[in-house]
Tab-separated table of C-alpha atoms and ligand atoms in Angstrom:
chain	number	residue	atom	x	y	z
A	1	UNK	CA	-20.773	3.430	-14.394
A	2	UNK	CA	-24.517	2.884	-14.035
A	3	UNK	CA	-26.074	2.683	-10.574
A	4	UNK	CA	-29.516	1.339	-9.706
A	5	UNK	CA	-30.681	3.103	-6.541
A	6	UNK	CA	-33.567	1.295	-4.832
A	7	UNK	CA	-34.876	3.636	-2.129
A	8	UNK	CA	-38.446	4.659	-1.330
A	9	UNK	CA	-37.588	7.633	0.886
A	10	UNK	CA	-37.428	10.714	-1.370
A	11	UNK	CA	-35.514	12.720	1.234
A	12	UNK	CA	-32.718	10.128	1.070
A	13	UNK	CA	-32.925	9.167	-2.602
A	14	UNK	CA	-32.841	12.735	-3.925
A	15	UNK	CA	-29.545	13.923	-2.342
A	16	UNK	CA	-27.997	10.483	-2.935
A	17	UNK	CA	-28.793	10.577	-6.642
A	18	UNK	CA	-27.457	14.132	-6.899
A	19	UNK	CA	-24.284	13.225	-5.039
A	20	UNK	CA	-23.656	10.157	-7.198
A	21	UNK	CA	-24.206	12.208	-10.339
A	22	UNK	CA	-21.567	14.686	-9.164
A	23	UNK	CA	-19.122	11.784	-9.221
A	24	UNK	CA	-20.067	11.097	-12.811
A	25	UNK	CA	-22.221	8.068	-12.032
A	26	UNK	CA	-25.300	7.453	-14.113
A	27	UNK	CA	-28.121	6.906	-11.609
A	28	UNK	CA	-31.370	5.059	-12.181
A	29	UNK	CA	-33.867	5.465	-9.312
A	30	UNK	CA	-36.718	3.204	-8.291
A	31	UNK	CA	-38.815	3.263	-5.116
A	32	UNK	CA	-40.106	-0.320	-4.961
A	33	UNK	CA	-38.761	-3.851	-5.027
A	34	UNK	CA	-41.048	-4.674	-7.939
A	35	UNK	CA	-39.633	-1.881	-10.090
A	36	UNK	CA	-36.106	-2.882	-9.106
A	37	UNK	CA	-36.602	-6.495	-10.184
A	38	UNK	CA	-37.849	-5.321	-13.568
A	39	UNK	CA	-34.270	-4.082	-14.108
A	40	UNK	CA	-31.962	-3.096	-15.618
A	41	UNK	CA	-29.592	-3.475	-12.664
A	42	UNK	CA	-26.741	-1.441	-14.154
A	43	UNK	CA	-23.185	-1.948	-12.891
A	44	UNK	CA	-23.977	-1.737	-9.179
A	45	UNK	CA	-27.118	-1.871	-7.049
A	46	UNK	CA	-27.718	0.252	-3.928
A	47	UNK	CA	-30.541	-1.434	-2.046
A	48	UNK	CA	-32.563	0.041	0.810
A	49	UNK	CA	-33.836	-2.855	2.928
A	50	UNK	CA	-37.044	-1.157	4.090
A	51	UNK	CA	-39.170	-1.020	0.948
A	52	UNK	CA	-42.951	-0.521	0.792
A	53	UNK	CA	-43.893	-3.526	-1.351
A	54	UNK	CA	-41.450	-6.248	-0.403
A	55	UNK	CA	-38.625	-7.139	1.939
A	56	UNK	CA	-35.273	-5.801	0.725
A	57	UNK	CA	-33.705	-9.134	1.587
A	58	UNK	CA	-36.047	-10.835	-0.910
A	59	UNK	CA	-35.131	-8.243	-3.526
A	60	UNK	CA	-31.468	-9.060	-2.886
A	61	UNK	CA	-32.053	-12.808	-3.165
A	62	UNK	CA	-34.067	-12.504	-6.380
A	63	UNK	CA	-31.526	-10.210	-8.041
A	64	UNK	CA	-28.809	-12.688	-7.111
A	65	UNK	CA	-30.749	-15.538	-8.730
A	66	UNK	CA	-30.426	-13.838	-12.095
A	67	UNK	CA	-27.394	-11.540	-11.854
A	68	UNK	CA	-23.926	-11.206	-10.340
A	69	UNK	CA	-24.215	-7.390	-10.214
A	70	UNK	CA	-22.546	-6.015	-7.044
A	71	UNK	CA	-25.120	-5.121	-4.360
A	72	UNK	CA	-24.599	-2.711	-1.458
A	73	UNK	CA	-27.380	-2.719	1.138
A	74	UNK	CA	-28.375	0.570	2.742
A	75	UNK	CA	-29.548	-0.314	6.234
A	76	UNK	CA	-31.162	1.570	9.074
A	77	UNK	CA	-30.021	1.375	12.647
A	78	UNK	CA	-31.270	-1.796	14.322
A	79	UNK	CA	-31.128	-3.936	11.191
A	80	UNK	CA	-28.012	-5.881	12.203
A	81	UNK	CA	-29.750	-9.226	11.726
A	82	UNK	CA	-30.897	-8.187	8.247
A	83	UNK	CA	-27.342	-7.238	7.297
A	84	UNK	CA	-26.119	-10.734	8.115
A	85	UNK	CA	-28.964	-12.376	6.204
A	86	UNK	CA	-28.434	-9.968	3.295
A	87	UNK	CA	-24.756	-10.841	3.075
A	88	UNK	CA	-25.696	-14.521	3.136
A	89	UNK	CA	-28.191	-13.863	0.344
A	90	UNK	CA	-25.413	-12.538	-1.834
A	91	UNK	CA	-25.137	-8.822	-1.060
A	92	UNK	CA	-21.520	-7.665	-1.329
A	93	UNK	CA	-21.507	-5.087	1.426
A	94	UNK	CA	-23.710	-2.826	3.497
A	95	UNK	CA	-23.678	0.757	4.695
A	96	UNK	CA	-25.570	1.855	7.819
A	97	UNK	CA	-27.572	5.085	7.593
A	98	UNK	CA	-26.690	7.834	8.017
A	99	UNK	CA	-23.583	7.708	5.859
A	100	UNK	CA	-21.635	10.367	3.996
A	101	UNK	CA	-21.313	10.584	0.234
A	102	UNK	CA	-17.616	10.018	0.768
A	103	UNK	CA	-18.199	6.662	2.519
A	104	UNK	CA	-20.635	5.527	-0.142
A	105	UNK	CA	-18.240	6.338	-2.993
A	106	UNK	CA	-15.397	4.575	-1.175
A	107	UNK	CA	-17.627	1.524	-0.670
A	108	UNK	CA	-18.750	1.517	-4.315
A	109	UNK	CA	-15.128	1.651	-5.425
A	110	UNK	CA	-14.089	-1.119	-3.055
A	111	UNK	CA	-16.945	-3.418	-4.074
A	112	UNK	CA	-16.499	-2.893	-7.815
A	113	UNK	CA	-12.728	-3.406	-7.449
A	114	UNK	CA	-13.280	-6.645	-5.508
A	115	UNK	CA	-15.822	-8.030	-7.932
A	116	UNK	CA	-13.634	-7.112	-10.927
A	117	UNK	CA	-10.643	-8.802	-9.264
A	118	UNK	CA	-12.786	-11.881	-8.551
A	119	UNK	CA	-13.831	-11.927	-12.195
A	120	UNK	CA	-10.185	-12.341	-13.147
A	121	UNK	CA	-9.162	-8.763	-13.828
A	122	UNK	CA	-5.993	-7.394	-12.294
A	123	UNK	CA	-6.507	-5.494	-9.041
A	124	UNK	CA	-5.615	-1.816	-9.093
A	125	UNK	CA	-2.486	-0.315	-7.520
A	126	UNK	CA	-0.230	-2.894	-5.916
A	127	UNK	CA	0.911	-1.826	-2.463
A	128	UNK	CA	4.317	-2.677	-1.033
A	129	UNK	CA	3.724	-4.337	2.376
A	130	UNK	CA	4.389	-2.066	5.321
A	131	UNK	CA	5.720	0.794	3.284
A	132	UNK	CA	4.743	3.639	1.056
A	133	UNK	CA	2.579	2.237	-1.721
A	134	UNK	CA	4.165	1.615	-5.061
A	135	UNK	CA	2.854	4.392	-7.245
A	136	UNK	CA	2.904	4.277	-10.999
A	137	UNK	CA	3.423	7.989	-11.427
A	138	UNK	CA	2.051	11.462	-11.073
A	139	UNK	CA	-1.732	11.352	-10.930
A	140	UNK	CA	-1.880	7.594	-11.502
A	141	UNK	CA	-4.388	5.170	-10.002
A	142	UNK	CA	-7.266	7.570	-9.514
A	143	UNK	CA	-9.595	4.628	-9.301
A	144	UNK	CA	-9.155	4.076	-5.573
A	145	UNK	CA	-5.487	3.060	-5.564
A	146	UNK	CA	-2.660	5.081	-4.010
A	147	UNK	CA	-1.587	8.144	-5.914
A	148	UNK	CA	1.191	10.671	-5.686
A	149	UNK	CA	1.006	14.434	-5.880
A	150	UNK	CA	4.489	15.851	-5.524
A	151	UNK	CA	5.725	14.741	-2.099
A	152	UNK	CA	2.248	13.606	-1.037
A	153	UNK	CA	0.952	10.032	-1.369
A	154	UNK	CA	-2.698	9.237	-0.565
A	155	UNK	CA	-3.957	5.660	-0.290
A	156	UNK	CA	-7.716	5.381	0.088
A	157	UNK	CA	-7.694	1.662	0.649
A	158	UNK	CA	-5.546	1.819	3.768
A	159	UNK	CA	-6.731	5.363	4.563
A	160	UNK	CA	-3.146	6.497	4.977
A	161	UNK	CA	-1.200	9.484	3.681
A	162	UNK	CA	2.503	10.199	3.504
A	163	UNK	CA	4.511	13.376	2.984
A	164	UNK	CA	8.109	12.793	1.909
A	165	UNK	CA	7.739	9.107	2.872
A	166	UNK	CA	6.668	9.995	6.433
A	167	UNK	CA	3.237	8.746	7.521
A	168	UNK	CA	0.891	11.611	8.439
A	169	UNK	CA	-1.359	10.879	11.446
A	170	UNK	CA	-4.839	12.013	10.396
A	171	UNK	CA	-8.260	11.764	11.993
A	172	UNK	CA	-10.933	10.058	9.831
A	173	UNK	CA	-12.466	13.391	8.800
A	174	UNK	CA	-9.053	14.886	8.022
A	175	UNK	CA	-8.267	11.907	5.826
A	176	UNK	CA	-11.615	12.138	4.020
A	177	UNK	CA	-11.063	15.837	3.440
A	178	UNK	CA	-7.557	15.260	2.078
A	179	UNK	CA	-8.706	12.362	-0.113
A	180	UNK	CA	-11.521	14.453	-1.562
A	181	UNK	CA	-9.227	17.379	-2.398
A	182	UNK	CA	-6.535	15.040	-3.739
A	183	UNK	CA	-9.002	13.369	-6.057
A	184	UNK	CA	-8.915	16.307	-8.420
A	185	UNK	CA	-5.820	18.358	-7.588
A	186	UNK	CA	-6.054	21.995	-8.555
A	187	UNK	CA	-9.833	21.873	-8.815
A	188	UNK	CA	-11.855	23.879	-6.319
A	189	UNK	CA	-14.131	21.959	-3.953
A	190	UNK	CA	-16.894	24.200	-2.680
A	191	UNK	CA	-17.544	24.352	1.035
A	192	UNK	CA	-20.987	22.794	0.507
A	193	UNK	CA	-19.555	19.955	-1.577
A	194	UNK	CA	-17.006	19.204	1.146
A	195	UNK	CA	-19.653	19.314	3.879
A	196	UNK	CA	-21.917	17.018	1.814
A	197	UNK	CA	-19.241	14.497	1.031
A	198	UNK	CA	-16.990	14.481	4.079
A	199	UNK	CA	-19.652	15.124	6.648
A	200	UNK	CA	-23.208	14.337	5.614
A	201	UNK	CA	-25.736	15.520	3.018
A	202	UNK	CA	-27.819	16.678	5.973
A	203	UNK	CA	-24.991	18.352	7.852
A	204	UNK	CA	-26.385	21.410	9.604
A	205	UNK	CA	-23.614	22.022	12.121
A	206	UNK	CA	-21.395	25.094	12.138
A	207	UNK	CA	-19.393	25.378	8.896
A	208	UNK	CA	-16.576	26.580	11.149
A	209	UNK	CA	-15.957	22.856	11.672
A	210	UNK	CA	-14.618	22.707	8.132
A	211	UNK	CA	-12.139	25.542	8.741
A	212	UNK	CA	-10.886	23.849	11.881
A	213	UNK	CA	-10.221	20.642	9.929
A	214	UNK	CA	-8.524	22.498	7.079
A	215	UNK	CA	-6.243	24.249	9.585
A	216	UNK	CA	-5.342	20.930	11.230
A	217	UNK	CA	-4.678	19.303	7.874
A	218	UNK	CA	-2.405	22.159	6.769
A	219	UNK	CA	-0.445	21.853	9.999
A	220	UNK	CA	-0.074	18.083	9.658
A	221	UNK	CA	0.985	18.262	6.014
A	222	UNK	CA	3.814	20.514	7.192
A	223	UNK	CA	3.112	23.342	4.743
A	224	UNK	CA	-0.018	25.514	4.642
A	225	UNK	CA	0.545	25.988	0.900
A	226	UNK	CA	-0.858	22.495	0.222
A	227	UNK	CA	-4.396	23.803	0.658
A	228	UNK	CA	-5.398	27.063	-0.999
A	229	UNK	CA	-8.415	28.940	0.256
A	230	UNK	CA	-10.541	30.215	-2.605
A	231	UNK	CA	-12.312	33.081	-0.913
A	232	UNK	CA	-16.083	32.795	-0.823
A	233	UNK	CA	-16.007	29.442	-2.624
A	234	UNK	CA	-13.982	26.686	-1.022
A	235	UNK	CA	-10.605	24.992	-1.133
A	236	UNK	CA	-8.247	23.286	-3.527
A	237	UNK	CA	-5.168	21.136	-3.185
A	238	UNK	CA	-1.984	22.249	-4.902
A	239	UNK	CA	1.552	20.903	-4.772
A	240	UNK	CA	3.574	23.631	-3.030
A	241	UNK	CA	6.528	25.105	-4.887
A	242	UNK	CA	9.786	23.532	-3.732
A	243	UNK	CA	11.607	25.558	-1.096
A	244	UNK	CA	15.030	24.273	-2.027
B	1	CA	CA1	-37.065	2.724	3.164
């Protein structure tokens, strides 16, 4: 998927582009509205509203005049009025700075899923009302829908997780951490990657925070074996061996 990132602030654009690339997205970067309007828009547009040459809202309106590409506005605090106008001008969603990589990816997935569904494609991963989501099979529906890993089901859309059909009560950060690890089971997520994506690309707090959340998540999942510590590197999610 190709992303057009319209952001004049290097200190924001740089880590964003790197983060998006880690998710396999192909990022095109421009720093002005003029360059953005020259295109190409790619498959999704991330639009900073505070641009040096023109109002982001105008950029949004002019893109919408020529394209139905999904647009997510990146707004600063205090731009509530702009968000409303932007949505009226055809933006699909907005994200208030500062946001985590995790939130941005979730928003990109949601917006592209919605616009695909609106275009007549089938929505991903049907969910049974009130219950554990219907899951096609092991490792299915990686594209934002619910998926099953052994006894664990993770549903990003409702931000819920189940172990053996019992809902697990998770804090937002615990859910984000679980969802990140569950995205590529068995693969190691480095501590820095987790801090970047679950917390913030500019997270400078104590990394002990991460260990506290991992410990809580292990406890809530009912078996510490779900999350392996890879010493000196990070963590990975594995389906524990059955104890029967
Ligand atoms: Ca800006």
